[in-house]
Amino acid sequence: MAFAGRRDVPEPPDFGILKRLARDQLIYLLEQLPGKKDLFIEADLMSPLDRIANVSILKQHEVDKLYKVESRPALGASDQFCFLVRPRIRTMQYIADIINADKMSGRSRKYKIIFSPQKFYACEMVLEEEGVFGDVTCDEWSFYLLPLDEDIISMELPEFFRDYFLEGDHRWINSVARALQLLSSLYGPFGKAYGIGRCAKMSYELWRDLEEESEVEGQGRKPEIGNIFLMDRDTDYVTALCSQVVYEGLVDDTFRIKCGSVDFGPDVTSSDKSIKVLLNAQDKVFSQIRNEHFSSVFGFLSQKSRNLQAQYDRRRGMDIKQMKNFVSQELKGLKQEHRLLSLHIGACESIMKKKTKQDFQEMMKAEHSLLEGFDIRESTSFIEEHIDRQVSPIDSLRLMCLLSITENGLNPKDYRSLKTQYLQSYGPEHLLTFHNLKRIGLLTEQSAGDTLTAMESKVSRLVTDRAAGKITDAFNSLARKSNFRAISKKLGLIPRVDGEYDLKMPRDMAYVFSGAYIPLSCKIIEQVLERRGWLGLEEVVRLLNGNEFAVSDSTVEDNPTWDYQRVILAVFLGGCTFSEIAALRFLGKERGFKFIFLTTAITNSTRMMEAMIETKA
Amino acid sequence: MSRARADEEEYWHSSKFRAFTFDDEDDELSQLKESKRAVNSLRDIVDDDDDDLERVSWSGEPVGSISWSIRETASSSSSSLEGQDSSQQKGSSSYAAFPKQASSYSLSSLFKGEVSPMQYGLPQESLSDIGVKNYAPELRRPKAEYKDYSSDWSPKDTVIRMQRGKVCSLERFRSLQDKLVLLDEAVARHDGNVITAVLIFLKRTLKREILFRELEVRQVALCHLIYFLKETGEQKLLLDLLRTDCASFPFLQLSQYREHLNIQDVEKRREFLKGCIGLPFSAEDSSHIQDHYTLLERQIIIEANDRHLETAGQSEIFRKYPRKASILNMPLVTTLFYSCFYHYTEAEGMFSSPTNLKKTFKIPDKQYVLTALAARAKLRAWEDVDALFTTKNWLGYTKKKAPIGFHRVVEILQRNNAPVQVLQEYVRLVEDVETRLNLATKYKCHDVVIETYRDLKDRIQLTAYKCKVDRGSAEEEKINSILNNMVRKH
């Protein structure tokens, strides 16, 4: 609302077709098992499923009862079971248990497993080992892409982050490549591809391989997306670790947006029930405040309320005919707006209440000091006290990670002391959490480099030249230096501000963090688009540990005046935050770009930290 | 299984082939399903040109719509299976994502029970040449050609086919060299699913030591195997693997320690942790594990005692404040809080006494004070709170001291609804004047506000503050007298 576009921003392509494709395929798969059947749905798939289908569609295709995976079938269950699952080993064991229990009791049924988005060999191996391989039929539901909004597409694979960055498993790269293939077949070909990060590079390579091997040509079709930019989450952990202060990010941090919708509890609705609200561009109130800094939201909402009041008040002087008109034409819209307004006002109140309770102000101060590299000691004691007071374990962890990444690791004394206090406050089993954080490079000890080098040299002695490069890469991903301070300096991520930063009239992307910091990920994208490549960014690339690429598709004509050339698919491997989305939307408006976001999942600091915590099997 | 009977009629009427029993009316359907599966898997081998799968699906037109798919299946259900109407045909399951029923190959349904879709090459089930000869005499392509297709793929082609989810036998990769080339191809292709599939094959066909040795220089593959073993819960093999791989060595003990999360029974968990203490952790981690064990050990003792006390009903504190949850498996600080709540005055010799905990686990002063304060404030034991911060110097004078800022003390007291008299005593001790004024104003500690303004000689604020206090109250009088005093002095 605050900024006017400099150039016309192109319209995003219509992603509705992705939903239709997914729905039709699911229906087709359900029809493969004709007759009455019970459907077992993986918990993680429920919300995505909700976005493309509903119960009546399932009922139409003879789904009788719906179960959540992990629950036991009821006694009067159908003769046919259909399992709609993610390809996970423990789910296979659960299914095998059901089948084997049926076999034991002499109950005969048909079983079908539908894997989404694809099947893994390891899953079939489990089915085979459990002796149920021949008893089930397996299908794949290629539901790679869920459009959450007109410019956000999610793969809904939150586990991508842990699987790839922590465990070093490449299982989802194929899914990413297939998703890109699908998008490119529908909206491409993309004229230019940029990227940074190991996973980005691999996904790109695999996608190119797939394209070459398939003979499908996108000929005769007008491309709708001109550029694609792939980025690994570990290129920029800092941004994802910061407290979010744009409205959508705050709502996500506070209430957890799930699959584009949020459950507002009684504290927001000021009634005794929760309301599920879809948050997207269709929500006329939300769409105007989602990208705004929280401080501007209040003003906007109160202005909006006054306008609404005024519109209601108009009916006072009306005669019967005007009144009739008002009721039939405007009232419904006004009521809808009223409902939305009161919800978002309620949400703001609830956010404020929660944030003041948590000394949000102090926390922001500590975060900003860490980003700027000031008063590190003071921030360290703030974190320490945060831990000692046993307040939110996730926030404590997050702040420690932020300290570590911005400082290139903690000094051994601080590391030990913070770790000890953390274990004492939140439980000794977090020893495993610290281990994971170290492995992924989020929370490291400055001296850790020594042991790594020793290990590295030992291994490299055994290495043939062929594997040498790969190993070095593997070690890099294990614990690489973040070099945040140097990168920040090079790219000017900390804006120099004379006086107050006007959050209502933002000058740059830093507004998404109260003017204190320009998100690194977005800055990289901005720079590369501006330069149409990595030229001049060599030093930054080196500090980011390389793996950058920029490829032009020679078959696509290059003409920046065409609208689609200004549509950019920003792919975040390992998750993307609403703050980043807001920042790039801002950049788009400034420069006349339209960003489309493709992410493995929407993420935030809490989700990232939670992914590092070990739970029982 | 009497697979040797290649007679089609026999096959269709025999029920011995069924992997499990369907109801009678489902009989044909199940066979059909099986055959369809076989057909489809066969087609992968026979017909190399089935990429229309992708072409059809993602070409952008609304494919896969219900009507479209029904039409598709109906047209393909033409010939071979007599007496099967189209609805049953539709019902037959194909494992493929999109319809690709191949009408002309249905004789290959004879493979029922033998061919499983998308297997990755398990000896007993792989589609061997013998199987083809015996059971599928009418395949469109000649046998020799079939052989070409099944076994002459390069490692790279094999990986690509596997990536597409097609049946591929890995059995022919028998030499170590071949196996490793296959693995390297899978890694180069960046598909974790295929990497894991190849690793499962290698795990079955290679001696452990050899496999581990080769993986040591193949870190990406190693990560996949480690993760696979974690997921399948093959703890023993995982530990063996970690033991041989020097790079993974630090993960070894932790991965063992991790197991305790899966042990519900506290006694067993304690025993398990005891076993972990002996493992060669780093010095730092080893002390954490030791502490974990000691903590659980203490908790078990405290829990047993307190449960007894509580049920006996003799202890006043337990009667007044029944325990909400067991203390087992709680963090140390929570345990300390609990002990400060229920066992504050106990002698140091008791396991449940706060001082004992503090000593045993070397709890820093700061953390101890914060926790004790919260516990005693919750009980509204204000004298204990007072004692917590009171120190006597050698002359016998008392002084209030705290290892944490007094603003934190105030915050904790306030959260526990401390009365103003208690609160203001600590607000007064907040060093920073501005914070002190803020807190005092916020919590209505009038005396502190007034005194602070007096010390600041701020007449204006003081006068303004008069409206915040009750008319005719002692505070108002105090303000008035101060204001008067100030006037007189000037």
PDB file of C-alpha atoms in Angstrom, chain A residues 17 20-21 24-25 27-29 31-34 61 79 88-90 93 103 108-112 118-122 124-126 128-129 133-140 142 144 162-163 167-171 173-174 178 182 185-186 198 201-203 205-206 209-210 213-216 221 357 359 362 381-382 384-385 387-391 415-416 419-421 423-432 435 439 445 455 458-459 462-464 466-467 470-471 474-475 478 614-617, chain B residues 19-23 26 29-30 33-34 37 49 51 54-55 57-66 69-70 73 87 90-101 116-120 122 124-125 160-166 184 187 189-197 200 204 216-220 223-224 227-228 230-232 246-247 250-251 254 257-258 260-262 264 284-285 288-289 291-292 295 330-334 361-364 366-367 370-371 404-405 407-408 411 415:
ATOM      1  CA  ILE A  17      -4.018 -25.725 -13.305  1.00  0.00           C
ATOM      2  CA  ARG A  20      -6.569 -29.331 -11.120  1.00  0.00           C
ATOM      3  CA  LEU A  21      -3.857 -31.682 -12.320  1.00  0.00           C
ATOM      4  CA  ASP A  24      -7.619 -35.229 -11.329  1.00  0.00           C
ATOM      5  CA  GLN A  25      -4.729 -37.539 -10.802  1.00  0.00           C
ATOM      6  CA  ILE A  27      -9.332 -39.088  -8.492  1.00  0.00           C
ATOM      7  CA  TYR A  28      -7.942 -41.306 -11.173  1.00  0.00           C
ATOM      8  CA  LEU A  29      -5.881 -43.185  -8.621  1.00  0.00           C
ATOM      9  CA  GLU A  31     -10.834 -45.007  -9.211  1.00  0.00           C
ATOM     10  CA  GLN A  32      -8.174 -47.618  -9.625  1.00  0.00           C
ATOM     11  CA  LEU A  33      -9.622 -49.204  -6.527  1.00  0.00           C
ATOM     12  CA  PRO A  34     -13.314 -49.275  -7.375  1.00  0.00           C
ATOM     13  CA  HIS A  61     -15.180 -41.811  -5.383  1.00  0.00           C
ATOM     14  CA  ASP A  79     -12.829 -54.558   2.484  1.00  0.00           C
ATOM     15  CA  ARG A  88       8.508 -43.031   4.799  1.00  0.00           C
ATOM     16  CA  ILE A  89       9.870 -46.160   6.323  1.00  0.00           C
ATOM     17  CA  ARG A  90       7.895 -45.928   9.531  1.00  0.00           C
ATOM     18  CA  GLN A  93       5.938 -50.515   8.924  1.00  0.00           C
ATOM     19  CA  LYS A 103      -3.625 -61.985   7.707  1.00  0.00           C
ATOM     20  CA  SER A 108      -8.946 -60.550   3.563  1.00  0.00           C
ATOM     21  CA  ARG A 109      -8.814 -57.118   2.076  1.00  0.00           C
ATOM     22  CA  LYS A 110      -7.372 -55.224  -0.821  1.00  0.00           C
ATOM     23  CA  TYR A 111      -4.658 -52.742  -0.063  1.00  0.00           C
ATOM     24  CA  LYS A 112      -3.367 -49.893  -2.104  1.00  0.00           C
ATOM     25  CA  GLN A 118       6.892 -40.375  -5.328  1.00  0.00           C
ATOM     26  CA  LYS A 119       7.762 -43.839  -4.216  1.00  0.00           C
ATOM     27  CA  PHE A 120      11.125 -44.795  -2.726  1.00  0.00           C
ATOM     28  CA  TYR A 121      12.853 -48.101  -3.183  1.00  0.00           C
ATOM     29  CA  ALA A 122      13.565 -48.246   0.512  1.00  0.00           C
ATOM     30  CA  GLU A 124       9.268 -51.177  -1.114  1.00  0.00           C
ATOM     31  CA  MET A 125      12.103 -52.948   0.558  1.00  0.00           C
ATOM     32  CA  VAL A 126      10.298 -52.661   3.882  1.00  0.00           C
ATOM     33  CA  GLU A 128       9.049 -56.883   0.923  1.00  0.00           C
ATOM     34  CA  GLU A 129      10.790 -57.649   4.177  1.00  0.00           C
ATOM     35  CA  PHE A 133       4.875 -56.904  -1.013  1.00  0.00           C
ATOM     36  CA  GLY A 134       2.494 -58.904  -3.152  1.00  0.00           C
ATOM     37  CA  ASP A 135      -0.497 -57.937  -1.069  1.00  0.00           C
ATOM     38  CA  VAL A 136      -0.462 -54.275  -1.913  1.00  0.00           C
ATOM     39  CA  THR A 137      -0.493 -52.309  -5.081  1.00  0.00           C
ATOM     40  CA  CYS A 138       1.558 -49.172  -5.180  1.00  0.00           C
ATOM     41  CA  ASP A 139       0.905 -45.976  -7.039  1.00  0.00           C
ATOM     42  CA  GLU A 140       2.459 -42.581  -7.190  1.00  0.00           C
ATOM     43  CA  SER A 142       2.812 -36.804  -8.487  1.00  0.00           C
ATOM     44  CA  TYR A 144       4.756 -31.992  -6.363  1.00  0.00           C
ATOM     45  CA  ARG A 162      16.631 -31.918   7.684  1.00  0.00           C
ATOM     46  CA  ASP A 163      16.982 -34.703   5.143  1.00  0.00           C
ATOM     47  CA  GLU A 167      21.501 -35.985   6.992  1.00  0.00           C
ATOM     48  CA  GLY A 168      23.082 -35.262   3.624  1.00  0.00           C
ATOM     49  CA  ASP A 169      20.416 -37.325   1.844  1.00  0.00           C
ATOM     50  CA  HIS A 170      19.622 -36.519  -1.773  1.00  0.00           C
ATOM     51  CA  ARG A 171      16.235 -38.192  -1.914  1.00  0.00           C
ATOM     52  CA  ILE A 173      16.455 -33.680  -5.390  1.00  0.00           C
ATOM     53  CA  ASN A 174      14.631 -35.794  -7.921  1.00  0.00           C
ATOM     54  CA  ARG A 178      10.511 -33.070 -11.504  1.00  0.00           C
ATOM     55  CA  LEU A 182       6.536 -29.652 -14.654  1.00  0.00           C
ATOM     56  CA  SER A 185       6.567 -27.528 -19.302  1.00  0.00           C
ATOM     57  CA  LEU A 186       3.592 -25.443 -18.255  1.00  0.00           C
ATOM     58  CA  ARG A 198      25.271 -27.371  -3.850  1.00  0.00           C
ATOM     59  CA  LYS A 201      23.330 -26.996  -8.623  1.00  0.00           C
ATOM     60  CA  MET A 202      22.434 -30.643  -8.340  1.00  0.00           C
ATOM     61  CA  SER A 203      18.733 -29.973  -8.766  1.00  0.00           C
ATOM     62  CA  GLU A 205      21.694 -30.502 -13.350  1.00  0.00           C
ATOM     63  CA  LEU A 206      19.218 -33.261 -12.766  1.00  0.00           C
ATOM     64  CA  ASP A 209      19.127 -34.175 -17.618  1.00  0.00           C
ATOM     65  CA  LEU A 210      15.454 -34.949 -17.328  1.00  0.00           C
ATOM     66  CA  GLU A 213      15.954 -37.261 -21.887  1.00  0.00           C
ATOM     67  CA  SER A 214      12.347 -36.412 -22.485  1.00  0.00           C
ATOM     68  CA  GLU A 215      11.448 -35.448 -25.988  1.00  0.00           C
ATOM     69  CA  VAL A 216       8.698 -33.134 -24.981  1.00  0.00           C
ATOM     70  CA  ARG A 221       3.827 -22.075 -26.347  1.00  0.00           C
ATOM     71  CA  LYS A 357       5.156 -10.864  27.722  1.00  0.00           C
ATOM     72  CA  ASP A 359      10.311  -8.950  26.327  1.00  0.00           C
ATOM     73  CA  GLU A 362      14.886  -6.641  24.422  1.00  0.00           C
ATOM     74  CA  SER A 381      24.601 -12.374  28.549  1.00  0.00           C
ATOM     75  CA  PHE A 382      21.103 -11.668  27.334  1.00  0.00           C
ATOM     76  CA  GLU A 384      22.459 -16.647  28.900  1.00  0.00           C
ATOM     77  CA  GLU A 385      19.788 -15.100  31.054  1.00  0.00           C
ATOM     78  CA  ILE A 387      18.315 -19.709  29.048  1.00  0.00           C
ATOM     79  CA  ASP A 388      18.538 -19.468  32.816  1.00  0.00           C
ATOM     80  CA  ARG A 389      15.012 -18.197  33.078  1.00  0.00           C
ATOM     81  CA  GLN A 390      13.816 -21.284  31.214  1.00  0.00           C
ATOM     82  CA  VAL A 391      11.846 -19.155  28.794  1.00  0.00           C
ATOM     83  CA  TYR A 415      30.056 -22.441  23.759  1.00  0.00           C
ATOM     84  CA  ARG A 416      30.635 -24.680  26.725  1.00  0.00           C
ATOM     85  CA  LYS A 419      25.596 -25.404  26.229  1.00  0.00           C
ATOM     86  CA  THR A 420      25.838 -26.515  29.857  1.00  0.00           C
ATOM     87  CA  GLN A 421      23.249 -24.035  30.976  1.00  0.00           C
ATOM     88  CA  LEU A 423      21.153 -28.639  29.023  1.00  0.00           C
ATOM     89  CA  GLN A 424      20.434 -27.798  32.638  1.00  0.00           C
ATOM     90  CA  SER A 425      17.471 -25.621  31.783  1.00  0.00           C
ATOM     91  CA  TYR A 426      15.809 -27.619  29.059  1.00  0.00           C
ATOM     92  CA  GLY A 427      16.989 -31.163  29.507  1.00  0.00           C
ATOM     93  CA  PRO A 428      20.181 -33.190  29.042  1.00  0.00           C
ATOM     94  CA  GLU A 429      18.905 -34.939  25.923  1.00  0.00           C
ATOM     95  CA  HIS A 430      19.490 -31.688  24.041  1.00  0.00           C
ATOM     96  CA  LEU A 431      23.064 -32.856  23.829  1.00  0.00           C
ATOM     97  CA  LEU A 432      21.791 -34.411  20.618  1.00  0.00           C
ATOM     98  CA  HIS A 435      25.344 -32.176  18.016  1.00  0.00           C
ATOM     99  CA  ARG A 439      26.846 -30.817  12.120  1.00  0.00           C
ATOM    100  CA  GLU A 445      32.618 -23.793  18.296  1.00  0.00           C
ATOM    101  CA  MET A 455      39.868 -35.568   9.956  1.00  0.00           C
ATOM    102  CA  LYS A 458      43.240 -38.242   7.212  1.00  0.00           C
ATOM    103  CA  VAL A 459      40.487 -39.018   4.788  1.00  0.00           C
ATOM    104  CA  LEU A 462      42.764 -42.378   1.282  1.00  0.00           C
ATOM    105  CA  VAL A 463      41.121 -40.574  -1.510  1.00  0.00           C
ATOM    106  CA  THR A 464      41.507 -41.068  -5.176  1.00  0.00           C
ATOM    107  CA  ARG A 466      38.024 -38.710  -8.596  1.00  0.00           C
ATOM    108  CA  ALA A 467      36.376 -38.549  -5.234  1.00  0.00           C
ATOM    109  CA  LYS A 470      33.275 -34.593  -3.628  1.00  0.00           C
ATOM    110  CA  ILE A 471      34.767 -35.185  -0.241  1.00  0.00           C
ATOM    111  CA  ALA A 474      30.958 -33.060   1.805  1.00  0.00           C
ATOM    112  CA  PHE A 475      33.136 -31.557   4.496  1.00  0.00           C
ATOM    113  CA  LEU A 478      29.378 -30.439   7.348  1.00  0.00           C
ATOM    114  CA  GLU A 614      15.691 -35.394  18.214  1.00  0.00           C
ATOM    115  CA  THR A 615      12.531 -37.104  19.237  1.00  0.00           C
ATOM    116  CA  LYS A 616      11.870 -40.671  20.044  1.00  0.00           C
ATOM    117  CA  ALA A 617      11.350 -42.951  17.121  1.00  0.00           C
TER     118      ALA A 617
ATOM    119  CA  ALA B  19      -0.905 -64.291  -2.570  1.00  0.00           C
ATOM    120  CA  PHE B  20      -3.855 -63.917  -0.259  1.00  0.00           C
ATOM    121  CA  THR B  21      -7.474 -64.802  -0.433  1.00  0.00           C
ATOM    122  CA  PHE B  22     -10.057 -62.548  -1.823  1.00  0.00           C
ATOM    123  CA  ASP B  23     -13.717 -63.165  -1.563  1.00  0.00           C
ATOM    124  CA  ASP B  26     -13.214 -60.593  -6.161  1.00  0.00           C
ATOM    125  CA  LEU B  29     -10.534 -58.943 -10.098  1.00  0.00           C
ATOM    126  CA  SER B  30      -7.547 -59.883  -8.069  1.00  0.00           C
ATOM    127  CA  LYS B  33      -5.049 -56.740 -10.848  1.00  0.00           C
ATOM    128  CA  GLU B  34      -2.077 -58.992 -10.618  1.00  0.00           C
ATOM    129  CA  ARG B  37       0.671 -55.194 -12.647  1.00  0.00           C
ATOM    130  CA  ASP B  49       9.177 -46.279 -25.792  1.00  0.00           C
ATOM    131  CA  ASP B  51       7.725 -42.117 -22.233  1.00  0.00           C
ATOM    132  CA  GLU B  54       5.221 -38.104 -18.946  1.00  0.00           C
ATOM    133  CA  ARG B  55       4.145 -36.629 -22.198  1.00  0.00           C
ATOM    134  CA  SER B  57       0.526 -36.237 -18.078  1.00  0.00           C
ATOM    135  CA  TRP B  58       2.195 -32.920 -18.047  1.00  0.00           C
ATOM    136  CA  SER B  59       1.479 -31.529 -21.436  1.00  0.00           C
ATOM    137  CA  GLY B  60      -0.705 -28.915 -19.934  1.00  0.00           C
ATOM    138  CA  GLU B  61      -4.051 -30.093 -21.121  1.00  0.00           C
ATOM    139  CA  PRO B  62      -6.437 -31.235 -18.466  1.00  0.00           C
ATOM    140  CA  VAL B  63      -5.400 -34.815 -18.670  1.00  0.00           C
ATOM    141  CA  GLY B  64      -6.264 -37.282 -16.023  1.00  0.00           C
ATOM    142  CA  SER B  65      -9.757 -35.949 -15.696  1.00  0.00           C
ATOM    143  CA  ILE B  66     -12.166 -38.606 -14.687  1.00  0.00           C
ATOM    144  CA  SER B  69      -9.232 -41.635 -17.810  1.00  0.00           C
ATOM    145  CA  ILE B  70     -12.339 -43.772 -18.067  1.00  0.00           C
ATOM    146  CA  THR B  73      -9.092 -47.398 -19.802  1.00  0.00           C
ATOM    147  CA  SER B  87     -15.745 -51.524 -15.185  1.00  0.00           C
ATOM    148  CA  LYS B  90     -11.006 -50.003 -14.913  1.00  0.00           C
ATOM    149  CA  GLY B  91     -10.663 -51.430 -11.489  1.00  0.00           C
ATOM    150  CA  SER B  92      -7.483 -53.191 -12.208  1.00  0.00           C
ATOM    151  CA  SER B  93      -4.638 -51.374 -10.668  1.00  0.00           C
ATOM    152  CA  SER B  94      -1.688 -50.192 -12.493  1.00  0.00           C
ATOM    153  CA  TYR B  95       1.174 -48.984 -10.445  1.00  0.00           C
ATOM    154  CA  ALA B  96       1.905 -46.273 -12.920  1.00  0.00           C
ATOM    155  CA  ALA B  97       0.827 -42.817 -12.151  1.00  0.00           C
ATOM    156  CA  PHE B  98      -1.084 -42.450 -15.359  1.00  0.00           C
ATOM    157  CA  PRO B  99      -3.061 -44.869 -17.406  1.00  0.00           C
ATOM    158  CA  LYS B 100      -0.910 -46.954 -19.569  1.00  0.00           C
ATOM    159  CA  GLN B 101      -2.679 -50.247 -19.741  1.00  0.00           C
ATOM    160  CA  SER B 116       6.850 -57.342  -8.820  1.00  0.00           C
ATOM    161  CA  PRO B 117       6.765 -53.855 -10.106  1.00  0.00           C
ATOM    162  CA  MET B 118       9.670 -51.590  -9.681  1.00  0.00           C
ATOM    163  CA  GLN B 119      11.837 -53.933  -7.830  1.00  0.00           C
ATOM    164  CA  TYR B 120      15.434 -53.145  -7.750  1.00  0.00           C
ATOM    165  CA  LEU B 122      16.381 -59.039  -5.812  1.00  0.00           C
ATOM    166  CA  GLN B 124      14.610 -64.505  -6.207  1.00  0.00           C
ATOM    167  CA  GLU B 125      12.229 -62.149  -7.866  1.00  0.00           C
ATOM    168  CA  ILE B 160      18.340 -43.458 -15.279  1.00  0.00           C
ATOM    169  CA  ARG B 161      15.791 -46.232 -15.597  1.00  0.00           C
ATOM    170  CA  MET B 162      15.670 -46.708 -11.882  1.00  0.00           C
ATOM    171  CA  GLN B 163      15.160 -43.044 -11.476  1.00  0.00           C
ATOM    172  CA  ARG B 164      12.111 -43.289 -13.660  1.00  0.00           C
ATOM    173  CA  GLY B 165      10.808 -45.961 -11.361  1.00  0.00           C
ATOM    174  CA  LYS B 166      11.289 -48.789 -13.810  1.00  0.00           C
ATOM    175  CA  ASP B 184      29.167 -43.631  -8.466  1.00  0.00           C
ATOM    176  CA  VAL B 187      25.673 -40.393  -6.877  1.00  0.00           C
ATOM    177  CA  ARG B 189      22.898 -38.466 -10.950  1.00  0.00           C
ATOM    178  CA  HIS B 190      21.991 -36.791  -7.618  1.00  0.00           C
ATOM    179  CA  ASP B 191      19.008 -38.997  -6.928  1.00  0.00           C
ATOM    180  CA  GLY B 192      19.031 -40.096  -3.297  1.00  0.00           C
ATOM    181  CA  ASN B 193      16.324 -42.662  -3.916  1.00  0.00           C
ATOM    182  CA  VAL B 194      18.476 -44.489  -6.454  1.00  0.00           C
ATOM    183  CA  ILE B 195      21.611 -44.091  -4.341  1.00  0.00           C
ATOM    184  CA  THR B 196      19.824 -45.787  -1.466  1.00  0.00           C
ATOM    185  CA  ALA B 197      18.468 -48.510  -3.732  1.00  0.00           C
ATOM    186  CA  ILE B 200      20.619 -51.750  -0.375  1.00  0.00           C
ATOM    187  CA  ARG B 204      23.228 -57.487   0.428  1.00  0.00           C
ATOM    188  CA  GLU B 216      34.777 -44.180   3.409  1.00  0.00           C
ATOM    189  CA  VAL B 217      35.877 -42.420   0.253  1.00  0.00           C
ATOM    190  CA  ARG B 218      32.307 -41.914  -0.917  1.00  0.00           C
ATOM    191  CA  GLN B 219      30.908 -39.534   1.635  1.00  0.00           C
ATOM    192  CA  VAL B 220      27.651 -38.786  -0.140  1.00  0.00           C
ATOM    193  CA  CYS B 223      25.514 -40.323   4.390  1.00  0.00           C
ATOM    194  CA  HIS B 224      22.755 -42.155   2.574  1.00  0.00           C
ATOM    195  CA  TYR B 227      20.493 -42.310   7.219  1.00  0.00           C
ATOM    196  CA  PHE B 228      18.953 -45.438   5.782  1.00  0.00           C
ATOM    197  CA  LYS B 230      18.867 -44.903  11.127  1.00  0.00           C
ATOM    198  CA  GLU B 231      15.477 -44.948   9.502  1.00  0.00           C
ATOM    199  CA  THR B 232      15.168 -48.693   9.347  1.00  0.00           C
ATOM    200  CA  CYS B 246      36.760 -42.255  11.091  1.00  0.00           C
ATOM    201  CA  ALA B 247      34.841 -39.224   9.899  1.00  0.00           C
ATOM    202  CA  PRO B 250      32.116 -38.560  16.883  1.00  0.00           C
ATOM    203  CA  PHE B 251      28.573 -39.529  15.868  1.00  0.00           C
ATOM    204  CA  LEU B 254      25.848 -40.011  20.422  1.00  0.00           C
ATOM    205  CA  TYR B 257      23.126 -42.376  23.542  1.00  0.00           C
ATOM    206  CA  ARG B 258      20.201 -41.318  21.386  1.00  0.00           C
ATOM    207  CA  HIS B 260      17.603 -43.673  25.490  1.00  0.00           C
ATOM    208  CA  LEU B 261      14.826 -41.573  23.972  1.00  0.00           C
ATOM    209  CA  ASN B 262      13.102 -44.784  23.004  1.00  0.00           C
ATOM    210  CA  GLN B 264      10.050 -45.553  28.416  1.00  0.00           C
ATOM    211  CA  GLU B 284      32.831 -32.332  27.639  1.00  0.00           C
ATOM    212  CA  ASP B 285      30.044 -34.600  26.472  1.00  0.00           C
ATOM    213  CA  HIS B 288      26.983 -34.141  30.408  1.00  0.00           C
ATOM    214  CA  ILE B 289      26.119 -37.802  30.116  1.00  0.00           C
ATOM    215  CA  ASP B 291      25.113 -35.558  34.824  1.00  0.00           C
ATOM    216  CA  HIS B 292      22.180 -36.954  32.915  1.00  0.00           C
ATOM    217  CA  LEU B 295      20.003 -36.524  37.554  1.00  0.00           C
ATOM    218  CA  MET B 330      12.527 -33.280  33.831  1.00  0.00           C
ATOM    219  CA  PRO B 331      15.417 -30.895  33.217  1.00  0.00           C
ATOM    220  CA  LEU B 332      17.771 -30.066  36.061  1.00  0.00           C
ATOM    221  CA  VAL B 333      16.419 -26.560  36.539  1.00  0.00           C
ATOM    222  CA  THR B 334      12.893 -27.873  36.790  1.00  0.00           C
ATOM    223  CA  PHE B 361      25.547 -30.301  39.487  1.00  0.00           C
ATOM    224  CA  LYS B 362      27.625 -27.169  40.058  1.00  0.00           C
ATOM    225  CA  ILE B 363      24.666 -24.963  39.305  1.00  0.00           C
ATOM    226  CA  PRO B 364      25.842 -21.376  38.815  1.00  0.00           C
ATOM    227  CA  LYS B 366      22.680 -16.922  38.851  1.00  0.00           C
ATOM    228  CA  GLN B 367      20.654 -19.905  37.775  1.00  0.00           C
ATOM    229  CA  LEU B 370      16.553 -17.260  39.646  1.00  0.00           C
ATOM    230  CA  THR B 371      15.054 -20.669  40.230  1.00  0.00           C
ATOM    231  CA  ILE B 404      20.925 -11.027  38.564  1.00  0.00           C
ATOM    232  CA  GLY B 405      19.568  -7.555  37.899  1.00  0.00           C
ATOM    233  CA  HIS B 407      14.619  -5.649  37.601  1.00  0.00           C
ATOM    234  CA  ARG B 408      14.473  -9.384  36.919  1.00  0.00           C
ATOM    235  CA  GLU B 411       9.548  -9.111  37.292  1.00  0.00           C
ATOM    236  CA  ARG B 415       4.430 -12.361  38.066  1.00  0.00           C
TER     237      ARG B 415
END
